[in-house]
Tab-separated table of C-alpha atoms and ligand atoms in Angstrom:
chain	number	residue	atom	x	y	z
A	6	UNK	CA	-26.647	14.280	-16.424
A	7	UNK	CA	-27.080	11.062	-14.425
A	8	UNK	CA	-25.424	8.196	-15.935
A	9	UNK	CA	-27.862	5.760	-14.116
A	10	UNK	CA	-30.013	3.391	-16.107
A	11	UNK	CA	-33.812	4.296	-16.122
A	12	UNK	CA	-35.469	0.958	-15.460
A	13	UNK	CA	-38.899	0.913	-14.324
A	14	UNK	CA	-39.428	4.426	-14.077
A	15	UNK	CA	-36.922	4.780	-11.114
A	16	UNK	CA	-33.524	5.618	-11.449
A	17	UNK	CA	-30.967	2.633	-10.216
A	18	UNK	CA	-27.083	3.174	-10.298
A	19	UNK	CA	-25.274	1.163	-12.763
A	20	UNK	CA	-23.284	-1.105	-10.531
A	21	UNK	CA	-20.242	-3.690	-11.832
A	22	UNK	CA	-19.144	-6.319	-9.399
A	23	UNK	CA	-15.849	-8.471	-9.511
A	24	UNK	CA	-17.105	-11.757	-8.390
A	25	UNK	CA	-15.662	-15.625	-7.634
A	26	UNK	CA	-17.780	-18.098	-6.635
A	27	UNK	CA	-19.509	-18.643	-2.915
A	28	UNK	CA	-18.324	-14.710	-1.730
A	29	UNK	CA	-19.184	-13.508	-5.116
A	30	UNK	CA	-22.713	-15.269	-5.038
A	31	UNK	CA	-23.990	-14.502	-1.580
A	32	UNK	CA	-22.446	-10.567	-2.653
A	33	UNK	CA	-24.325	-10.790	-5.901
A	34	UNK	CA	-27.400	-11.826	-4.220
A	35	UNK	CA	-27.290	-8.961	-2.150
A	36	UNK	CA	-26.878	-6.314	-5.136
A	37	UNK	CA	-29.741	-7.752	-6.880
A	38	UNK	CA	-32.005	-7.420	-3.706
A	39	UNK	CA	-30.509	-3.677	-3.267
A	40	UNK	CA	-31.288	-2.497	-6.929
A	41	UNK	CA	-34.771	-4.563	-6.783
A	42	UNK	CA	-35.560	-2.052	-4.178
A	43	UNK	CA	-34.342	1.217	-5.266
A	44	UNK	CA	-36.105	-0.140	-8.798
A	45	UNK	CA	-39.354	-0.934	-6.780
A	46	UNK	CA	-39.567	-3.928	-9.174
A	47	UNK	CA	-38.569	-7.642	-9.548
A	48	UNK	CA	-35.184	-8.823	-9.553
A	49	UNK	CA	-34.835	-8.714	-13.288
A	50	UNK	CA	-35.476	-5.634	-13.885
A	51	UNK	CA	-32.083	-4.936	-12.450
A	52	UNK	CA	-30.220	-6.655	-15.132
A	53	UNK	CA	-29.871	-3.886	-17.258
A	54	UNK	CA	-27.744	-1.790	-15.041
A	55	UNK	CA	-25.851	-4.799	-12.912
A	56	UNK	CA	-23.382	-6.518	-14.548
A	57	UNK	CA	-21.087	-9.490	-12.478
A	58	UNK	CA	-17.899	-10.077	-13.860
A	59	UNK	CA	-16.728	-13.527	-13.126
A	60	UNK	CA	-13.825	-15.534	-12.379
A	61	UNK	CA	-12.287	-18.148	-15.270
A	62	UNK	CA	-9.136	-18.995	-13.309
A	63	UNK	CA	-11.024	-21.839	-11.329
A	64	UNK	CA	-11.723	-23.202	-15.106
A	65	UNK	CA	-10.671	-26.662	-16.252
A	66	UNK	CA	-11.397	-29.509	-18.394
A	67	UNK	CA	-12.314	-33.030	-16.725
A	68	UNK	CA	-13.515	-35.992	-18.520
A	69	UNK	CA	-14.128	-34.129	-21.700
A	70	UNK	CA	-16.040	-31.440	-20.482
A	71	UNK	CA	-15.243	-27.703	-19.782
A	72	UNK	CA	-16.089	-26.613	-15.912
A	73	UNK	CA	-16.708	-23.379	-14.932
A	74	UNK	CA	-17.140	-22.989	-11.231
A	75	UNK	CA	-17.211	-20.034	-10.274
A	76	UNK	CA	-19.209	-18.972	-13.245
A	77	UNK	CA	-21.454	-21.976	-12.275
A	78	UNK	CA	-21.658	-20.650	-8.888
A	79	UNK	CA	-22.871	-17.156	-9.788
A	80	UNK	CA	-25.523	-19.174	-12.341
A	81	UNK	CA	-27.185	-21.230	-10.054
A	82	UNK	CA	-27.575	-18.823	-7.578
A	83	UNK	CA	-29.249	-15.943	-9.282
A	84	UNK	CA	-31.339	-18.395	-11.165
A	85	UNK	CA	-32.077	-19.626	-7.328
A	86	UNK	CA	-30.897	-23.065	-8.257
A	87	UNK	CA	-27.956	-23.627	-6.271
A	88	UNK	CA	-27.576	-26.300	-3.604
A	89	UNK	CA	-27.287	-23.587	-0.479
A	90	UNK	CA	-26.431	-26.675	2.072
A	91	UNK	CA	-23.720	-27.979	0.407
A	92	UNK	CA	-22.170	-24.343	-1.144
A	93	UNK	CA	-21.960	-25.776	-4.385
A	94	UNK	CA	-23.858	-27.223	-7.487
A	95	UNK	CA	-27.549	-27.548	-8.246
A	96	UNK	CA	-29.530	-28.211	-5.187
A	97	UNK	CA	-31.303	-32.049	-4.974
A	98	UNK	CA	-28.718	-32.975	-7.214
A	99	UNK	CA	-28.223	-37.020	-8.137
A	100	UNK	CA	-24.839	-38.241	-8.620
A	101	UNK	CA	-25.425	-41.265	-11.238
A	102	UNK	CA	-23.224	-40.838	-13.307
A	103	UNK	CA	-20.340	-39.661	-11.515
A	104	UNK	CA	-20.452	-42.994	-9.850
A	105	UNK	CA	-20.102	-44.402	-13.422
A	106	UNK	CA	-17.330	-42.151	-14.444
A	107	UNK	CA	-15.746	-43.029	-11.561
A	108	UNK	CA	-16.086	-47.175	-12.506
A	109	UNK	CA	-14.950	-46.448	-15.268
A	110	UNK	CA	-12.076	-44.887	-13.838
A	111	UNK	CA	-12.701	-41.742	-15.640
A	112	UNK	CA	-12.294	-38.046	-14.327
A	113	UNK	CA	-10.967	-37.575	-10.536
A	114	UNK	CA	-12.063	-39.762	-7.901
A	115	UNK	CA	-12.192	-36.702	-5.345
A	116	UNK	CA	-14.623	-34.549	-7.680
A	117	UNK	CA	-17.684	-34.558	-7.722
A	118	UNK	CA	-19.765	-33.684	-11.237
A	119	UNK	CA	-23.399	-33.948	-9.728
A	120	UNK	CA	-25.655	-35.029	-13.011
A	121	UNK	CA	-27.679	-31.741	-12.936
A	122	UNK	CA	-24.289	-30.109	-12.965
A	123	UNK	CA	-22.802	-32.357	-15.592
A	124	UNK	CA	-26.042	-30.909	-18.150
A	125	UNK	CA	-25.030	-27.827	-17.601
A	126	UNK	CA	-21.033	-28.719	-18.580
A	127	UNK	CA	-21.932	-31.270	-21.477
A	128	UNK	CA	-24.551	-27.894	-22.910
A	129	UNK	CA	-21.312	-25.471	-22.290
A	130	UNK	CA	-18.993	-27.694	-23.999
A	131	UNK	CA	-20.631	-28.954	-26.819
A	132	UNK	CA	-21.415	-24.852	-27.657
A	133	UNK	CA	-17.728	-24.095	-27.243
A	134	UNK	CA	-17.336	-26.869	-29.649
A	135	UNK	CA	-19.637	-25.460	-32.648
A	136	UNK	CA	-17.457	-22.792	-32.524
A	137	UNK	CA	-19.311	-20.005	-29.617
A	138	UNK	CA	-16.822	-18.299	-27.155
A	139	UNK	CA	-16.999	-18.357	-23.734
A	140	UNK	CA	-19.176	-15.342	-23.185
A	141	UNK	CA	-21.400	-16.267	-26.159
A	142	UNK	CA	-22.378	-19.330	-24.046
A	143	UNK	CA	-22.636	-17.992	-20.882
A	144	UNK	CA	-25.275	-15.175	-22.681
A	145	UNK	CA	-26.882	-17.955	-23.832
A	146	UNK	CA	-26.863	-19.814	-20.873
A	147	UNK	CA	-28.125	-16.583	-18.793
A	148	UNK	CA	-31.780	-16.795	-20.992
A	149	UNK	CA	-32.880	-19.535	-19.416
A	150	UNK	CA	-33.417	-17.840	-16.221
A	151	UNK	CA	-34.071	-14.442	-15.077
A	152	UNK	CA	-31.083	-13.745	-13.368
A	153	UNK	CA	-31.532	-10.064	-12.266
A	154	UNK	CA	-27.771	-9.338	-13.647
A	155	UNK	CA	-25.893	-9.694	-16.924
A	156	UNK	CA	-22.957	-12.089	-15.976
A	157	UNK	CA	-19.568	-11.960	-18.028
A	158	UNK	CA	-16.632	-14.334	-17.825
A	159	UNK	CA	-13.400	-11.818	-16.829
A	160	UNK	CA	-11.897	-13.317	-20.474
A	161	UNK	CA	-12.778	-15.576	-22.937
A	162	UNK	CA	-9.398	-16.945	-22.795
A	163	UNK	CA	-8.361	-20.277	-21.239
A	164	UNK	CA	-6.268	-18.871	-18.168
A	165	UNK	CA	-6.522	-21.587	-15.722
A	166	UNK	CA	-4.726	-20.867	-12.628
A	167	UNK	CA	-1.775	-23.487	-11.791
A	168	UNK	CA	-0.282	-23.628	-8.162
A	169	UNK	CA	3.484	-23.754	-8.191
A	170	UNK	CA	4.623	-25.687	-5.113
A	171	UNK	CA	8.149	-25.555	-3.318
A	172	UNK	CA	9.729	-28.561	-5.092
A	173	UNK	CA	9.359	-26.668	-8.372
A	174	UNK	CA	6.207	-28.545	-9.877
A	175	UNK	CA	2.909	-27.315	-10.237
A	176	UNK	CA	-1.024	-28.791	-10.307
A	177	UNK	CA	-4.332	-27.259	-11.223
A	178	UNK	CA	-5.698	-25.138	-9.256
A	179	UNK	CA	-9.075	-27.433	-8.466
A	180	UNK	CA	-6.492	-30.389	-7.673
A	181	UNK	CA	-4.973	-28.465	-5.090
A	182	UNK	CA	-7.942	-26.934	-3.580
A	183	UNK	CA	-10.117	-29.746	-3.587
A	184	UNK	CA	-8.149	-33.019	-3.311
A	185	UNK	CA	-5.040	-31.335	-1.033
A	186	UNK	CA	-7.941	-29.017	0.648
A	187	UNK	CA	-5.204	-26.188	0.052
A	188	UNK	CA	-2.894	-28.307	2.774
A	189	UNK	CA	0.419	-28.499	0.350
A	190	UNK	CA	2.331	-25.413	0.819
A	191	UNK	CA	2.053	-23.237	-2.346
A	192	UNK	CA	4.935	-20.596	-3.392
A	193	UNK	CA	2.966	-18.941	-6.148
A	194	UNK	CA	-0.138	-18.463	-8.504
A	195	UNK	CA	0.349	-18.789	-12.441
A	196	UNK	CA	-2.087	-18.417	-14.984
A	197	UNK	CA	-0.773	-19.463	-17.902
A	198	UNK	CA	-1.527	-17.311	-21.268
A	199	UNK	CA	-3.199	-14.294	-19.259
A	200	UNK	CA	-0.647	-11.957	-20.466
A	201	UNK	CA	-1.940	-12.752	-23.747
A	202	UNK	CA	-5.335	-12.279	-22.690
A	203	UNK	CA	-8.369	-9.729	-23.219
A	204	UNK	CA	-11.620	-9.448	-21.339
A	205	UNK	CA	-14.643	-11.047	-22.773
A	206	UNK	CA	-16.363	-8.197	-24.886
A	207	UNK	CA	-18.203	-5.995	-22.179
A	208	UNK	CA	-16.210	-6.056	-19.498
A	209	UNK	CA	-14.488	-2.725	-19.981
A	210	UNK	CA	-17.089	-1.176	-21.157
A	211	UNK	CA	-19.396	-1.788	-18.412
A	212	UNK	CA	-16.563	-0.829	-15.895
A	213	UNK	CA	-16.187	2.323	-18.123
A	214	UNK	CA	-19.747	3.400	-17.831
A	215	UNK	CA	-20.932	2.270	-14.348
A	216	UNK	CA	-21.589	4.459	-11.318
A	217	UNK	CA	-19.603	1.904	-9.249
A	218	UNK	CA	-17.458	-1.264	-9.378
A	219	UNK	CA	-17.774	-3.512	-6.557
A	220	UNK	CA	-14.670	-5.681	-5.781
A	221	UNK	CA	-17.064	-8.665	-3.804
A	222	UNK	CA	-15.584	-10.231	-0.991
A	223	UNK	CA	-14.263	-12.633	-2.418
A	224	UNK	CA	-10.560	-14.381	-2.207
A	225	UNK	CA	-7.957	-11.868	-3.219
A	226	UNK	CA	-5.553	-14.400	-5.051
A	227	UNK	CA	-7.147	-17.122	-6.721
A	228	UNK	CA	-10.474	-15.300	-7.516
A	229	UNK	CA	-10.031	-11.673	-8.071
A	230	UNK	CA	-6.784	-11.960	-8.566
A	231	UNK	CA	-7.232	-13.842	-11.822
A	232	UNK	CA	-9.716	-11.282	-12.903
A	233	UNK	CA	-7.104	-7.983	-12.328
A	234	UNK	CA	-4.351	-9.807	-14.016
A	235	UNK	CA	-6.414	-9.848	-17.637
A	236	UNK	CA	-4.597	-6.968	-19.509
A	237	UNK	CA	-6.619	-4.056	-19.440
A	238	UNK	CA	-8.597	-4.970	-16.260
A	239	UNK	CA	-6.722	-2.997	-14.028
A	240	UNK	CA	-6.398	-0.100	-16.302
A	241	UNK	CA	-10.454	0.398	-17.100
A	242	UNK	CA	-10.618	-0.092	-12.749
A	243	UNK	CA	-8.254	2.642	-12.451
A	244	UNK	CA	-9.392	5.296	-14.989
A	245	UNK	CA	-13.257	4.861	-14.765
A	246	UNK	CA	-15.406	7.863	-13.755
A	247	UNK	CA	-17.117	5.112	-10.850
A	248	UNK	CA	-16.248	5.173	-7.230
A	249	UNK	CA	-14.601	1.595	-6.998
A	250	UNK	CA	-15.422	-0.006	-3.256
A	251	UNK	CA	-14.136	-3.277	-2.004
A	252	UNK	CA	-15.381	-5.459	0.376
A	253	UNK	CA	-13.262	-7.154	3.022
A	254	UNK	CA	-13.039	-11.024	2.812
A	255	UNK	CA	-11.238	-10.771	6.543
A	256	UNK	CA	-13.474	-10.525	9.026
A	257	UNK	CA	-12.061	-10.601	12.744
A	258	UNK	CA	-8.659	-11.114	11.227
A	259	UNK	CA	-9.782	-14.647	9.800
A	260	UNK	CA	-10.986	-15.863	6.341
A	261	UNK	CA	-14.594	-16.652	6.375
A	262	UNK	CA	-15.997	-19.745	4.521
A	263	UNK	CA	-12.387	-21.730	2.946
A	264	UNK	CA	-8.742	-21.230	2.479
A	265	UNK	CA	-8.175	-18.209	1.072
A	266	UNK	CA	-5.322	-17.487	4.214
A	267	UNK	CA	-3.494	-20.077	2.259
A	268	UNK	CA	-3.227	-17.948	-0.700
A	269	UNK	CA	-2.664	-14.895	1.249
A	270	UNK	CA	0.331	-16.343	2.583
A	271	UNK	CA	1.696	-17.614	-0.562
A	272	UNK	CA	1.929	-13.843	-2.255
A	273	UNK	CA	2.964	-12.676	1.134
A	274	UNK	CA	0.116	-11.037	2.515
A	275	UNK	CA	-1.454	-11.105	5.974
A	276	UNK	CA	-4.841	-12.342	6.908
A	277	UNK	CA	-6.395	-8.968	7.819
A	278	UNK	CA	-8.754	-6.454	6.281
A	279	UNK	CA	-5.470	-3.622	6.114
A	280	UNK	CA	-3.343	-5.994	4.936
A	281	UNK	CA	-5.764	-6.670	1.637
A	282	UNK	CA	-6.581	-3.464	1.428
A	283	UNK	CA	-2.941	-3.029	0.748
A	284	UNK	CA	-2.689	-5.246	-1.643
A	285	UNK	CA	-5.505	-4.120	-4.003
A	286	UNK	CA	-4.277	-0.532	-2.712
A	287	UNK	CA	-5.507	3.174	-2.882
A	288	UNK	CA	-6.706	4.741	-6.443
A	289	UNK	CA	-4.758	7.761	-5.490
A	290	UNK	CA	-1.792	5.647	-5.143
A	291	UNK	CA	-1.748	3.451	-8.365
A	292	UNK	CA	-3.911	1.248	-6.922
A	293	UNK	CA	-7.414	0.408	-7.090
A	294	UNK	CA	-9.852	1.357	-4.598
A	295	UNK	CA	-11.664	4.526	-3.359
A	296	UNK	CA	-13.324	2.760	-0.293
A	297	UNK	CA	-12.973	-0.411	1.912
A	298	UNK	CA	-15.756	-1.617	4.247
A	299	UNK	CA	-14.335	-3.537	7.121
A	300	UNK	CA	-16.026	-4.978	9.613
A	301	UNK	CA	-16.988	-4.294	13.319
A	302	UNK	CA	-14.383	-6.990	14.804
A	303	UNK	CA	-11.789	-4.603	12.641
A	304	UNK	CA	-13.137	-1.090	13.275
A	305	UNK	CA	-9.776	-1.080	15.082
A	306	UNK	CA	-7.994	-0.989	12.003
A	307	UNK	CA	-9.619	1.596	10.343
A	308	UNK	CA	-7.339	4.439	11.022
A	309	UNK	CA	-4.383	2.259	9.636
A	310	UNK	CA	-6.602	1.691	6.491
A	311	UNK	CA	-7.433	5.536	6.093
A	312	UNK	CA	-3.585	6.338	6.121
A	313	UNK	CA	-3.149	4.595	3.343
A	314	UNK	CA	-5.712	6.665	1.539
A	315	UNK	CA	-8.804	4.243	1.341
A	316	UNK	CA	-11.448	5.488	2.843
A	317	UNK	CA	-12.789	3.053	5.421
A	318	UNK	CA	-16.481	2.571	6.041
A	319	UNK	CA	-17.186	0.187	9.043
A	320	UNK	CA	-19.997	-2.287	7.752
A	321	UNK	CA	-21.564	-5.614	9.061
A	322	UNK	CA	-19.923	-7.649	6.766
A	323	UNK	CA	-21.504	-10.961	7.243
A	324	UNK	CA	-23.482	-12.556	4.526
A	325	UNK	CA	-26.203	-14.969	5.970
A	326	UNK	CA	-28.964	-14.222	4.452
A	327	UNK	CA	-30.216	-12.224	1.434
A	328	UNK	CA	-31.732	-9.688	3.776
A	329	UNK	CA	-28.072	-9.440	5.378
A	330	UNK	CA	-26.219	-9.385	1.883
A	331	UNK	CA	-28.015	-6.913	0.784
A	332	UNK	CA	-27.614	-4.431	3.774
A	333	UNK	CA	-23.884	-4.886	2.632
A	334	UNK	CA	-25.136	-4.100	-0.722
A	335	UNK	CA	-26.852	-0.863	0.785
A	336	UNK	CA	-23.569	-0.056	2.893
A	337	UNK	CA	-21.525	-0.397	-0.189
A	338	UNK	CA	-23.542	1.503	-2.525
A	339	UNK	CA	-23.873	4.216	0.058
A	340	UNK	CA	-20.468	4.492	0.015
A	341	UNK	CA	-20.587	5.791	-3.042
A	342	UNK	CA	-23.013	8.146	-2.726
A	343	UNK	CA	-25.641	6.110	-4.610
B	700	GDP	P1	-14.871	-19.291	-4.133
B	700	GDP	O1	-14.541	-18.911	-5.539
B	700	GDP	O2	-15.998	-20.249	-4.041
B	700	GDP	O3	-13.680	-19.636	-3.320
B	700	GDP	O4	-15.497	-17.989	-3.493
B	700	GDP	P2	-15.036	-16.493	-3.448
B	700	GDP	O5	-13.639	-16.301	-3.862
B	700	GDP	O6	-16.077	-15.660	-4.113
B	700	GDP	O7	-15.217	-16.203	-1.910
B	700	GDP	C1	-14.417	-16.824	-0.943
B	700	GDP	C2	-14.174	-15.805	0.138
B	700	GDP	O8	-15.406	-15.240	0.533
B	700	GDP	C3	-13.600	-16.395	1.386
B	700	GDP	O9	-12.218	-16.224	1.351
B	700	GDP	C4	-14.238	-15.596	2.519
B	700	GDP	O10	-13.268	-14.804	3.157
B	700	GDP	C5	-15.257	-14.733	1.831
B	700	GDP	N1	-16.572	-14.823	2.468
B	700	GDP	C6	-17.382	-15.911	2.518
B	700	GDP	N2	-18.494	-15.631	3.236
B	700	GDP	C7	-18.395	-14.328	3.617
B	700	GDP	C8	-19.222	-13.446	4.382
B	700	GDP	O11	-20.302	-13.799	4.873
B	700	GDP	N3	-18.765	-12.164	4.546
B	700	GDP	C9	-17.566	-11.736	4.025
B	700	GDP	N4	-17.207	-10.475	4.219
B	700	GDP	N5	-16.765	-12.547	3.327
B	700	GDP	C10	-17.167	-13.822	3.122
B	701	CA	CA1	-13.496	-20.009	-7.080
């Protein structure tokens, strides 16, 4: 018996992606326009058999208000709102009151809450305050649009990521990546509470019962990283029936699109598709993934990445466009058979 959702008529695969923000979105973009397809229907149609499970760790709180960017990221651009030029935030944007916060001396002078944006926050926060969780709001958030996928924060706990820096003291995460541009040497990653933690309601589940999990290509530290370090995360990745495929962030032995060689460095790992393939490792080896697709500019490392007992699928790997996210989409899914 096929475990694939019957939407439409047509059979899609039931597909689970591990998403941060700009990766995660262009990725997520992609899977929507590769289900739409096999569906032969509209983008939300595909919702009930794509789930995106999204990064918290970029969370914070900042002049009262509880940001969520990467969540905010994966929002806007399934709902086809997102400012593509800049990478971030609601597209035509205004920036009133930030300029008022930032009279007032209020917030941080090198962060920008566009006033679009800042509805979205002031909506999130004042639910979190009558008492919703996380992933209540973000459901209720998700109505407004038709997304094409059921989104789900990684944990409704607050687990935002700190950076730990050589002299022994540590910032948030958005302070170090926005106002330092990722330029102050880190030494480690901490989320504080995640041991304590326990995915948002779904999250296993939907790992549990999908045909495949897709690890987006997305930065390996600071945004899935967060999301395999919730307890039982790791475990539903590594015992579920689905083929689990990742999708290399390296291209050319170089980070695309931001810092994330920073990060690599700071837990030690090169800046190439074997060496992050190492990291999240091979199912058959405690790790976590079945398949890797690398792309042409690495085709030379593929042999390396087989040895390890990934199998490696050689895929154009760059995201430009949804027609070119979603022949990702189509390599990745055919990767597992679907
Ligand atoms: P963030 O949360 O906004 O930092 O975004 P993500 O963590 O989701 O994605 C950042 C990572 O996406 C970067 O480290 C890039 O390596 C990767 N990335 C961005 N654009 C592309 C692309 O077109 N192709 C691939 N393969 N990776 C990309
Ligand atoms: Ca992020």
């Amino acid at each position: 018996m096929s475990r694939s959702a019957a939407v439409g008529g047509a059979a899609i695969p039931r597909v689970v992606v591990l998403a941060g923000g700009v990766g995660g979105s262009r990725f997520a973009l992609g899977v929507r326009e590769a289900l739409s397809r096999r569906a032969g229907a509209a983008a939300p149609e595909s919702a009930a058999s794509f789930t995106v499970v999204v990064n918290t760790g970029d969370d914070l709180w900042l002049s009262g208000v509880r940001l969520q960017p990467d969540v905010d990221s994966l929002l806007y651009a399934l709902a086809g709102v997102n400012d593509t030029e800049r990478g971030w935030g609601r597209a035509g944007d205004t920036e009133r009151v930030n300029r008022e916060l930032q009279a007032w001396g209020a917030g941080w002078p090198w962060f920008t809450l566009g006033d679009l944006d800042l509805g979205t926050h002031l909506a999130r926060t004042g639910w979190l305050r009558e008492g919703l969780t996380p992933s209540q709001v973000l459901e209720r958030m998700s109505r407004r649009w038709p997304l094409g996928a059921r989104l789900l924060p990684m944990t409704d706990a607050e687990v935002d990521t700190q950076v730990v820096l050589g002299d022994g003291t540590s910032m948030h995460f958005q302070e170090w990546w926005t106002r330092h541009r990722a330029a102050l040497t880190p030494v480690w990653f901490e989320a504080p509470g995640i041991a304590a933690a326990r995915p948002a309601p779904g999250v296993v589940e939907a790992i549990a019962a999908a045909d495949v999990v897709l690890i987006a290509p997305s930065n390996p530290v600071v945004s899935v990283g967060p999301i395999l370090a919730v307890p039982g995360i790791r475990d539903a990745l590594r015992t579920t029936g689905a083929a689990v495929v990742g999708v290399s962030p390296v291209i050319g032995g170089r980070v695309v699109r931001g810092m994330a060689d920073v990060c690599l460095t700071a837990i030690g790992v090169e800046t190439s598709a074997t060496a992050v393939a190492a990291h999240y490792g091979a199912r058959s080896e405690a790790g976590l993934l079945d398949a890797w697709l690398i792309a042409e500019e690495d085709a030379e490392s593929a042999a390396d990445i087989s040895r390890l007992g990934i199998r490696t699928v050689v895929a154009p790997l760059w995201m430009r466009d949804i027609p070119s996210s979603a022949a990702l989409a189509e390599a990745a899914l055919a990767t597992a058979q679907l």
